[in-house]
mmCIF file of C-alpha atoms in Angstrom:
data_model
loop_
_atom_site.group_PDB
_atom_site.id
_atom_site.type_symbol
_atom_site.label_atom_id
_atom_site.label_comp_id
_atom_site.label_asym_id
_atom_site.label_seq_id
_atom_site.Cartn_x
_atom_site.Cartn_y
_atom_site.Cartn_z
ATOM 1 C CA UNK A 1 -55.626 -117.695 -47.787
ATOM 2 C CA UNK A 2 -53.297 -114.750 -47.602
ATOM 3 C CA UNK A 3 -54.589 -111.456 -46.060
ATOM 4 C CA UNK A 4 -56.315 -108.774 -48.341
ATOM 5 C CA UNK A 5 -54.092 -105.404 -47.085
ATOM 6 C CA UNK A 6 -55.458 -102.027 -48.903
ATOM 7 C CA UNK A 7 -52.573 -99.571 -48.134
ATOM 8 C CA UNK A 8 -52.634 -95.538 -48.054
ATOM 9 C CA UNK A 9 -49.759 -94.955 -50.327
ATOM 10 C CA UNK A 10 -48.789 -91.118 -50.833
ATOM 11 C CA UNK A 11 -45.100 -91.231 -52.008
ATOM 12 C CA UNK A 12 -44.223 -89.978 -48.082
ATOM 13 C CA UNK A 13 -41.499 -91.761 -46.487
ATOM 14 C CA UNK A 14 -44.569 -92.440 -43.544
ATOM 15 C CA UNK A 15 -46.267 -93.590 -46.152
ATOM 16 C CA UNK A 16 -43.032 -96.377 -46.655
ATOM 17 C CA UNK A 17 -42.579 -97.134 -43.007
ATOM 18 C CA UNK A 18 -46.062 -98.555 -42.838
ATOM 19 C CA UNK A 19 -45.714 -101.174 -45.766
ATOM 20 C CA UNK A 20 -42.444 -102.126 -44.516
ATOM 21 C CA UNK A 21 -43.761 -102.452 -40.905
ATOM 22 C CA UNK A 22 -47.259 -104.007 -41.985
ATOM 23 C CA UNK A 23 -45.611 -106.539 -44.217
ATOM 24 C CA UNK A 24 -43.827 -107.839 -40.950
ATOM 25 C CA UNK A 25 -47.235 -107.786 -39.352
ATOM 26 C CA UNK A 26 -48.948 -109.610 -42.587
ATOM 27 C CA UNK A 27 -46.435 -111.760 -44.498
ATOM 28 C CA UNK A 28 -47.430 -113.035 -47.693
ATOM 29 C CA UNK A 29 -50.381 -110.785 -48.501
ATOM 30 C CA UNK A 30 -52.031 -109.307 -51.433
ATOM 31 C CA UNK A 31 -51.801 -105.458 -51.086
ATOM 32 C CA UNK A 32 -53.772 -103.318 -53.181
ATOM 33 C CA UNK A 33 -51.794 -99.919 -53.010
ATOM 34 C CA UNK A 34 -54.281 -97.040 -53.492
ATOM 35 C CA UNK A 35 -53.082 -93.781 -54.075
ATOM 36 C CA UNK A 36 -55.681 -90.788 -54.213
ATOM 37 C CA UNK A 37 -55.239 -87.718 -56.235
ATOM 38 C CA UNK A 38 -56.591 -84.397 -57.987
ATOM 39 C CA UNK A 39 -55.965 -82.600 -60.432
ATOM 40 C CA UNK A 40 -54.980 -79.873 -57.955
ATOM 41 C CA UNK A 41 -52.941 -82.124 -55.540
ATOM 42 C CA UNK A 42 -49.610 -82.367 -58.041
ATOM 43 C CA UNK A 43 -46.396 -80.939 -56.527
ATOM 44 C CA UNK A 44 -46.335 -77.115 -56.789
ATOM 45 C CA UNK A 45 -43.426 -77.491 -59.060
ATOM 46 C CA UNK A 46 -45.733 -78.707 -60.987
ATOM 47 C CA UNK A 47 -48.292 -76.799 -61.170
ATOM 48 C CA UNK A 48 -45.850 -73.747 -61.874
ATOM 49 C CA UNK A 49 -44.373 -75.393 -65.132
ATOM 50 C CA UNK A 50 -47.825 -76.039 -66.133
ATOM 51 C CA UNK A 51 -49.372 -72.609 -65.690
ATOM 52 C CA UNK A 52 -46.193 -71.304 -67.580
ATOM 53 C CA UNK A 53 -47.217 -73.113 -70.331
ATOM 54 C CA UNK A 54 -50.812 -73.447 -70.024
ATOM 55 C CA UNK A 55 -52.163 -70.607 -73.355
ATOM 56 C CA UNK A 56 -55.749 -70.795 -71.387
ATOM 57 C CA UNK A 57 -58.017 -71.613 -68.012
ATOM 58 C CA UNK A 58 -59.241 -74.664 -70.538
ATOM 59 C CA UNK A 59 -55.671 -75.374 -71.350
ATOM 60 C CA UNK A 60 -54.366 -75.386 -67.921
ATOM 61 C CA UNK A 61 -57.404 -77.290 -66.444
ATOM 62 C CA UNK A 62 -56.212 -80.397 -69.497
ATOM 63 C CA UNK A 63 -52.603 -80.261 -68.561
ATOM 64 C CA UNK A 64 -52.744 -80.704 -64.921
ATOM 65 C CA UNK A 65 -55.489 -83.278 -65.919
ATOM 66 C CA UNK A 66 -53.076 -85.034 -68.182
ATOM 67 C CA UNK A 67 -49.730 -85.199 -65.995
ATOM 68 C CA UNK A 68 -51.638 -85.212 -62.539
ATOM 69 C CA UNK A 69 -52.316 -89.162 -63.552
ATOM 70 C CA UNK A 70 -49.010 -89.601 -64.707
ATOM 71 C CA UNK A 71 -47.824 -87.977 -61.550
ATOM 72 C CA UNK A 72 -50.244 -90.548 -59.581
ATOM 73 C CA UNK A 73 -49.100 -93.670 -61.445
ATOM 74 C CA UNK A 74 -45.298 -93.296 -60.519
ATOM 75 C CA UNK A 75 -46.499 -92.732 -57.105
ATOM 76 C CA UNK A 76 -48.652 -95.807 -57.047
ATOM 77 C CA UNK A 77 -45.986 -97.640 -58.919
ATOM 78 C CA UNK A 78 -43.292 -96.997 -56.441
ATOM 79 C CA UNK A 79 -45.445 -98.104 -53.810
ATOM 80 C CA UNK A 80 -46.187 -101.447 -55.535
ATOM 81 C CA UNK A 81 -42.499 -101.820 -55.731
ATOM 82 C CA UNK A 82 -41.865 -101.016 -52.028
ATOM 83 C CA UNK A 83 -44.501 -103.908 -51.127
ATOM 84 C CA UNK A 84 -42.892 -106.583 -53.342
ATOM 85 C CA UNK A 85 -39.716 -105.743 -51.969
ATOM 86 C CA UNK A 86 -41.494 -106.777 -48.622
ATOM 87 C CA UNK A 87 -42.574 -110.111 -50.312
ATOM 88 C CA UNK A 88 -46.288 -108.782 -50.938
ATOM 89 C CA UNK A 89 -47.846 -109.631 -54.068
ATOM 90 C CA UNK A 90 -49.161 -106.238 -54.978
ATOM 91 C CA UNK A 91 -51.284 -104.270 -57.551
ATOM 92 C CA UNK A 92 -51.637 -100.555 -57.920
ATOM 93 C CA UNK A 93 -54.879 -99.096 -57.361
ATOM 94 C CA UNK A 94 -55.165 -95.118 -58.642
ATOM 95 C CA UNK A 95 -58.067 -93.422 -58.205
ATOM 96 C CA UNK A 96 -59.083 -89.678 -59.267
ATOM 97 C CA UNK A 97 -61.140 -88.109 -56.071
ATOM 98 C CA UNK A 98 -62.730 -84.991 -55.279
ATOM 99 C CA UNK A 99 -63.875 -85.841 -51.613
ATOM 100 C CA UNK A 100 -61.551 -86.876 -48.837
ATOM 101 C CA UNK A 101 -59.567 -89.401 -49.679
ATOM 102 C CA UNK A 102 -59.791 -90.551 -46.267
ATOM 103 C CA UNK A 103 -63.409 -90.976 -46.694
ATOM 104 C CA UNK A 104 -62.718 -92.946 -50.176
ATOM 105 C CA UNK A 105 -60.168 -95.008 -49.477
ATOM 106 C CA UNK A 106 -62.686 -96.616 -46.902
ATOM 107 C CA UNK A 107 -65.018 -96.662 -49.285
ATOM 108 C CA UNK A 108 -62.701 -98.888 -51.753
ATOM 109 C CA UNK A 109 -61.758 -101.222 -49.084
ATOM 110 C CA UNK A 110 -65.349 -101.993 -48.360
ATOM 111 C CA UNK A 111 -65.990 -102.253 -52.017
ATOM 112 C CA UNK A 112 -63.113 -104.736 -52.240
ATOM 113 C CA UNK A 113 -64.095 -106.476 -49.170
ATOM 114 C CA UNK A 114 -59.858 -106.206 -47.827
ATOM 115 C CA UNK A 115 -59.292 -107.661 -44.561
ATOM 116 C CA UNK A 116 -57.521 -104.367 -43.214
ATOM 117 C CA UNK A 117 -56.464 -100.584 -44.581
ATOM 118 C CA UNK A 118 -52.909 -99.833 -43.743
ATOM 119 C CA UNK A 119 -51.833 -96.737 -42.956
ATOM 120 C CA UNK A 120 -48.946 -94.275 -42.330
ATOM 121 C CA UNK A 121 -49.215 -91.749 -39.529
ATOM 122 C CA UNK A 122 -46.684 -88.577 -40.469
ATOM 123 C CA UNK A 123 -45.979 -88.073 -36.721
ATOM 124 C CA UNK A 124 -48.531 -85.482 -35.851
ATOM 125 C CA UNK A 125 -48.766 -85.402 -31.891
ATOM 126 C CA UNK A 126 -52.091 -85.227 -29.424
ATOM 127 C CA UNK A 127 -51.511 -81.927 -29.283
ATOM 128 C CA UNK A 128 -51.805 -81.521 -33.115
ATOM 129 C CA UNK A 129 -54.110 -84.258 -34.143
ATOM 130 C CA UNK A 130 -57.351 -82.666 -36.099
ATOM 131 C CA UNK A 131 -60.206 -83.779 -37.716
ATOM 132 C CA UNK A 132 -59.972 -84.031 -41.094
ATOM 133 C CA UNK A 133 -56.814 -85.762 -41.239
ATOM 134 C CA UNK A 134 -56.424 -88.741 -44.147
ATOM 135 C CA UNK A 135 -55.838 -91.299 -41.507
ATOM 136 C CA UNK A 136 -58.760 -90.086 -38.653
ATOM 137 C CA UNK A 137 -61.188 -89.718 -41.876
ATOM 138 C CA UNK A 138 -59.827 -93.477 -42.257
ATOM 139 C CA UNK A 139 -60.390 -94.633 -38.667
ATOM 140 C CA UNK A 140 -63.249 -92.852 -38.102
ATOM 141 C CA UNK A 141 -65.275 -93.933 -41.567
ATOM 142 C CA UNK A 142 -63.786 -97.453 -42.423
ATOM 143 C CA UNK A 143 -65.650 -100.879 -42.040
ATOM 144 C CA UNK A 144 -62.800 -102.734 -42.032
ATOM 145 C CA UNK A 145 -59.953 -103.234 -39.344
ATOM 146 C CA UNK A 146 -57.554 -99.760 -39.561
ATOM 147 C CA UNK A 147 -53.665 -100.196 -38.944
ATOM 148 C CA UNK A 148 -52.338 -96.987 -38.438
ATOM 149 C CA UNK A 149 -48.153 -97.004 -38.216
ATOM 150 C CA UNK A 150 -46.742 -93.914 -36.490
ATOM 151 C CA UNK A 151 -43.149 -93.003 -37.941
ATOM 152 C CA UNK A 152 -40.601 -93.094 -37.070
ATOM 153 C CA UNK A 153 -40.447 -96.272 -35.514
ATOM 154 C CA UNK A 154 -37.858 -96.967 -33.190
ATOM 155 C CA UNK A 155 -35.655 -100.018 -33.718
ATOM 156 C CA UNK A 156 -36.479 -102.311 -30.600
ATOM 157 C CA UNK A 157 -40.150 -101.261 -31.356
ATOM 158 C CA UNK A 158 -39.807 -102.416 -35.499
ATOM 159 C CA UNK A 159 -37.797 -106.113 -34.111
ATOM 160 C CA UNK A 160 -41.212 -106.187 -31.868
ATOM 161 C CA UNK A 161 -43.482 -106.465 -35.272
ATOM 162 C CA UNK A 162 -42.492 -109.867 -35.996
ATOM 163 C CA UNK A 163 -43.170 -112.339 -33.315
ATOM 164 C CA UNK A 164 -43.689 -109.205 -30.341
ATOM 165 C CA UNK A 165 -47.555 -109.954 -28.467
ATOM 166 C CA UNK A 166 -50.420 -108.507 -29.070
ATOM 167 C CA UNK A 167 -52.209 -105.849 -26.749
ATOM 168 C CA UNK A 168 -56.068 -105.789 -26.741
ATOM 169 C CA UNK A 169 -57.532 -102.970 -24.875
ATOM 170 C CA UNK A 170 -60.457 -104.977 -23.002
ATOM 171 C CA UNK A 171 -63.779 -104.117 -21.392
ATOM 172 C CA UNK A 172 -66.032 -106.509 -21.692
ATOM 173 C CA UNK A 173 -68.106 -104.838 -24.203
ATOM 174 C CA UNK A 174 -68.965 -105.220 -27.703
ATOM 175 C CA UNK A 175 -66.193 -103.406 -29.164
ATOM 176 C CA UNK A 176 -63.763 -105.186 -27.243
ATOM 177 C CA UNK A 177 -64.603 -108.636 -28.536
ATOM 178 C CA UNK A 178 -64.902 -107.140 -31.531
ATOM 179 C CA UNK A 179 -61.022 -106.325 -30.927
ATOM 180 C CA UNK A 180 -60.021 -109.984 -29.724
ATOM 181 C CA UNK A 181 -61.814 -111.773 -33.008
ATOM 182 C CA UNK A 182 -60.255 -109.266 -35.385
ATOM 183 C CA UNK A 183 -56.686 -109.853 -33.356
ATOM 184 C CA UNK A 184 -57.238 -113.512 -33.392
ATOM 185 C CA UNK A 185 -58.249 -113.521 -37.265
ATOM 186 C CA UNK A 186 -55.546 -111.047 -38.426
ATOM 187 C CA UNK A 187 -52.627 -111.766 -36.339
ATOM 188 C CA UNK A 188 -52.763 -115.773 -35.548
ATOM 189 C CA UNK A 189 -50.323 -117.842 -33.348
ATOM 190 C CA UNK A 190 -49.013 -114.734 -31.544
ATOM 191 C CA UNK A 191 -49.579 -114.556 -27.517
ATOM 192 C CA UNK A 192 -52.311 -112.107 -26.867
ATOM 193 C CA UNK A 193 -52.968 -110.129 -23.506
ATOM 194 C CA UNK A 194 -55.907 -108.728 -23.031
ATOM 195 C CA UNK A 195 -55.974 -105.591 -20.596
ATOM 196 C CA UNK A 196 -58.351 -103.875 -18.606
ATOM 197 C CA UNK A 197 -57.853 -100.837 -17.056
ATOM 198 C CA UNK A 198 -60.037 -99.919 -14.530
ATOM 199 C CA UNK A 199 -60.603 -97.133 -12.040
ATOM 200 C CA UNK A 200 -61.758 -99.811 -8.954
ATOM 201 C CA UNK A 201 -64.874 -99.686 -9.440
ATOM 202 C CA UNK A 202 -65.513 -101.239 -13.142
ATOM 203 C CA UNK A 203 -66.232 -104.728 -13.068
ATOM 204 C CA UNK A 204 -65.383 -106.388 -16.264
ATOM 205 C CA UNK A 205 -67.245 -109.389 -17.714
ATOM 206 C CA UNK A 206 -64.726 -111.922 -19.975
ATOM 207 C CA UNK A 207 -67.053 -112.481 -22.727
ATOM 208 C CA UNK A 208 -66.762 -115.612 -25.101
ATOM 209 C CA UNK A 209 -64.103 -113.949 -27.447
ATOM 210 C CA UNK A 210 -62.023 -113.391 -24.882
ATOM 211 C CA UNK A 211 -62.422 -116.711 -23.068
ATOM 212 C CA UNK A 212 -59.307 -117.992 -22.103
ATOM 213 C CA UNK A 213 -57.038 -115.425 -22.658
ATOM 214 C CA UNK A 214 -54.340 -113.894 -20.369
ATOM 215 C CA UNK A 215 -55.842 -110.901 -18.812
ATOM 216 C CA UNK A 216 -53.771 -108.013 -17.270
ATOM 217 C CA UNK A 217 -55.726 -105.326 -15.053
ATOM 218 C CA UNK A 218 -54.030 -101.993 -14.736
ATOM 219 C CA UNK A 219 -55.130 -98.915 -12.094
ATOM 220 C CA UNK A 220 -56.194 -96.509 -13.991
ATOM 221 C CA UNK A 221 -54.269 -93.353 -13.258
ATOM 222 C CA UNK A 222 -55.564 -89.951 -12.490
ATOM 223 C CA UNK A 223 -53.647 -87.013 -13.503
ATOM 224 C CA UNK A 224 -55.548 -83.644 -12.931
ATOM 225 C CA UNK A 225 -56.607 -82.588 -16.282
ATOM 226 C CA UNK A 226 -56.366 -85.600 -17.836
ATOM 227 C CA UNK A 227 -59.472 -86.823 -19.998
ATOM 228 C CA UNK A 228 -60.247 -90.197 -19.258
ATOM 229 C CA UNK A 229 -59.636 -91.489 -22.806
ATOM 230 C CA UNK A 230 -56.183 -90.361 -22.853
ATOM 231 C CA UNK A 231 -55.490 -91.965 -19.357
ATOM 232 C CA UNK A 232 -56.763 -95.176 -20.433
ATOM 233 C CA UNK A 233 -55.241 -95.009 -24.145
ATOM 234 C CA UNK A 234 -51.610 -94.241 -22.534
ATOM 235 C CA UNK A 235 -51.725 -96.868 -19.815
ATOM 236 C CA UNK A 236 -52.622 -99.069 -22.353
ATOM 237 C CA UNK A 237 -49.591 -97.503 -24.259
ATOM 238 C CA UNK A 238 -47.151 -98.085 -21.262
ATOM 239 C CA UNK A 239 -48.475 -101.951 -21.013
ATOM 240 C CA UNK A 240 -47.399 -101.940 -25.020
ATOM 241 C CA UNK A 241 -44.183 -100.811 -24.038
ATOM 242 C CA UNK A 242 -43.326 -102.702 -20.758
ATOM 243 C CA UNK A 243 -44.055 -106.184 -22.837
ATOM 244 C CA UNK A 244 -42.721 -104.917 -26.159
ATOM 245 C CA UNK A 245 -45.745 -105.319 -27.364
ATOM 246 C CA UNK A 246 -45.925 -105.521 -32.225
ATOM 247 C CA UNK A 247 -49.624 -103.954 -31.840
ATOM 248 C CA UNK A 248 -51.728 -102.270 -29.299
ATOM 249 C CA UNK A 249 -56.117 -103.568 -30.480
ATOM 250 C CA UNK A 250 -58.737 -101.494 -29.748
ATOM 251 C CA UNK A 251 -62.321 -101.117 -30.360
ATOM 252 C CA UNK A 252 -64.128 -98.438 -32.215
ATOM 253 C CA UNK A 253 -67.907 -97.360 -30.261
ATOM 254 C CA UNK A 254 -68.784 -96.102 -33.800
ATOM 255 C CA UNK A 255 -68.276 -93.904 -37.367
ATOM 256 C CA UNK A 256 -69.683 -90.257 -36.554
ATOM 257 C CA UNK A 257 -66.742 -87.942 -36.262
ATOM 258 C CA UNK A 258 -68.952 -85.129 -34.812
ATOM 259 C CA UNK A 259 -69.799 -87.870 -31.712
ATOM 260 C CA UNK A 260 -66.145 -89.321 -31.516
ATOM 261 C CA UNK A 261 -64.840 -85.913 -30.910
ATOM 262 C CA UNK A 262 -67.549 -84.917 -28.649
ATOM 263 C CA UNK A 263 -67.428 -88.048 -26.190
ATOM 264 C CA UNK A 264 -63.797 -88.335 -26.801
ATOM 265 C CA UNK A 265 -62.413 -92.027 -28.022
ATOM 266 C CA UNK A 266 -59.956 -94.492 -26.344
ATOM 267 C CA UNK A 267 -59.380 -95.656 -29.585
ATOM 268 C CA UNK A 268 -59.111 -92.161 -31.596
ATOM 269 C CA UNK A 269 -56.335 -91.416 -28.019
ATOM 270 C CA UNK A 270 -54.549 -94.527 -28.981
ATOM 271 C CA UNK A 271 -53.971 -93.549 -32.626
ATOM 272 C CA UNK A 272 -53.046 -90.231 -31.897
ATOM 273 C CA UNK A 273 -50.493 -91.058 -28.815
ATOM 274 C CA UNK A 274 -49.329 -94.129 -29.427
ATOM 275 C CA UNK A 275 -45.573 -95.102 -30.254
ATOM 276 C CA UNK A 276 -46.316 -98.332 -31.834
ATOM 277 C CA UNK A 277 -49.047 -99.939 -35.075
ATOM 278 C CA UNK A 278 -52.126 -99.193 -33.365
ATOM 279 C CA UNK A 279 -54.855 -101.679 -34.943
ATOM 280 C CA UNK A 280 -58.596 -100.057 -34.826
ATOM 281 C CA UNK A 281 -61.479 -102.715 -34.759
ATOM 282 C CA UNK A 282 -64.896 -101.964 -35.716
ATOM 283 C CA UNK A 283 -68.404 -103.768 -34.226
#
């Protein structure tokens, strides 16, 4: 049975890069591509002609109304053609929203029980990664698997998306097997390692997701100033990049936002300083 993809489509060129790059992850799926909008989220070219012509408040509120969804269904529609050029059979999925569309997209991929939301990451670094973002309000609120694409992706690390291994991030906890079954289930016959990086004094239990899998352990490094999230999110980067690695898999510890950001997030560190498709699983 072909994998169920729901896709963040915007019309931005990041937006692109991830159905090209998740199609080589996921050949052969369905894609839905959903594409939020507002009446106030049309191009401000837009919204100039229209207040030009508008004779009212009323008036105006009916016009961007009217060509905001036509404005939407090109958008969608190009994306749908993007995704059959990758050899997805795809459908467009528009949808009119008034709360973060971060928040609804999960929402629709639950509702449509997909097997994972792709999405484009517009290249923000750790230094300017906030909450409130379309793809954190993704990662942070979705019950499905989360593959967020960074862009640009280099060529070497684009050739890796095809038949390039899988990284799990591994600690012997929930989340972690979590990580392994949705690897295994998502991204079959490819050669998975799972690492654990660990300060000396962790000692990690191989649980029975994990059970016979290669297993790399890394020293964790300790750079003054450094959280420890961010130490163990980049050496799990560096691993991705030393084996040219398609995905780096980690685990989510849960959905609040407010506790993510307060207890800081291997997985959230991942996302935001990773070079390569970082694949968020949830318990």
């Amino acid at each position: 049975m072909p994998t169920s993809v729901m896709v963040g489509y915007d019309g931005s060129p990041a937006a692109a890069a991830a159905i090209t790059a998740a199609a080589a992850l996921f050949p052969d799926a369905h894609a839905w591509v959903a594409h939020m909008w507002a009446p106030t989220s049309g191009s401000q070219r837009l919204r100039r002609r229209l207040r030009a012509r508008a004779h009212s408040a009323d008036d105006l509120i009916r016009l961007l109304e009217r060509e905001g969804q036509r404005e939407a269904d090109t958008i969608a529609g190009s994306g749908v053609a993007l995704a059959a050029a990758a050899e997805w059979v795809a459908e467009p999925l528009v949808t009119r929203v008034t709360e973060s569309p971060g928040l609804r997209l999960a929402q629709l991929a639950q509702k449509l029980d997909t097997d994972v939301i792709v999405i484009g990451d517009r290249g923000l670094g750790h230094s300017k990664a906030v909450v409130g973002s379309v793809s954190d309000m993704v990662v942070h609120y979705a019950t499905v698997p989360v593959l967020v694409v960074p862009n640009p992706l280099l060529s070497d690390e684009f050739a890796a998306l095809t038949n390039g291994p899988v990284i799990i991030g591994y600690d012997g906890r929930e989340g972690a097997e979590t990580a392994v079954e949705t690897a295994r289930r998502l991204l079959p016959n490819r050669r998975v390692l799972l690492v654990v990086v660990s300060d000396g004094n962790d000692d990690v239990s191989i649980g029975p997701a994990a059970t016979g899998l290669e297993v790399l352990t890394l020293r964790e490094s300790h750079r003054f100033g450094t959280p420890r999230d961010h130490a163990i999110a980049d050496a799990l980067i560096a691993c991705a990049d030393d084996h040219d690695a398609a995905v780096v898999v980690v685990g989510s510890r849960g959905r609040s936002a407010m506790r993510e950001v307060l207890l800081g997030s291997v997985a959230m560190a991942a996302v935001q300083r990773s070079h390569r498709p970082v694949l968020v699983a949830h318990p």
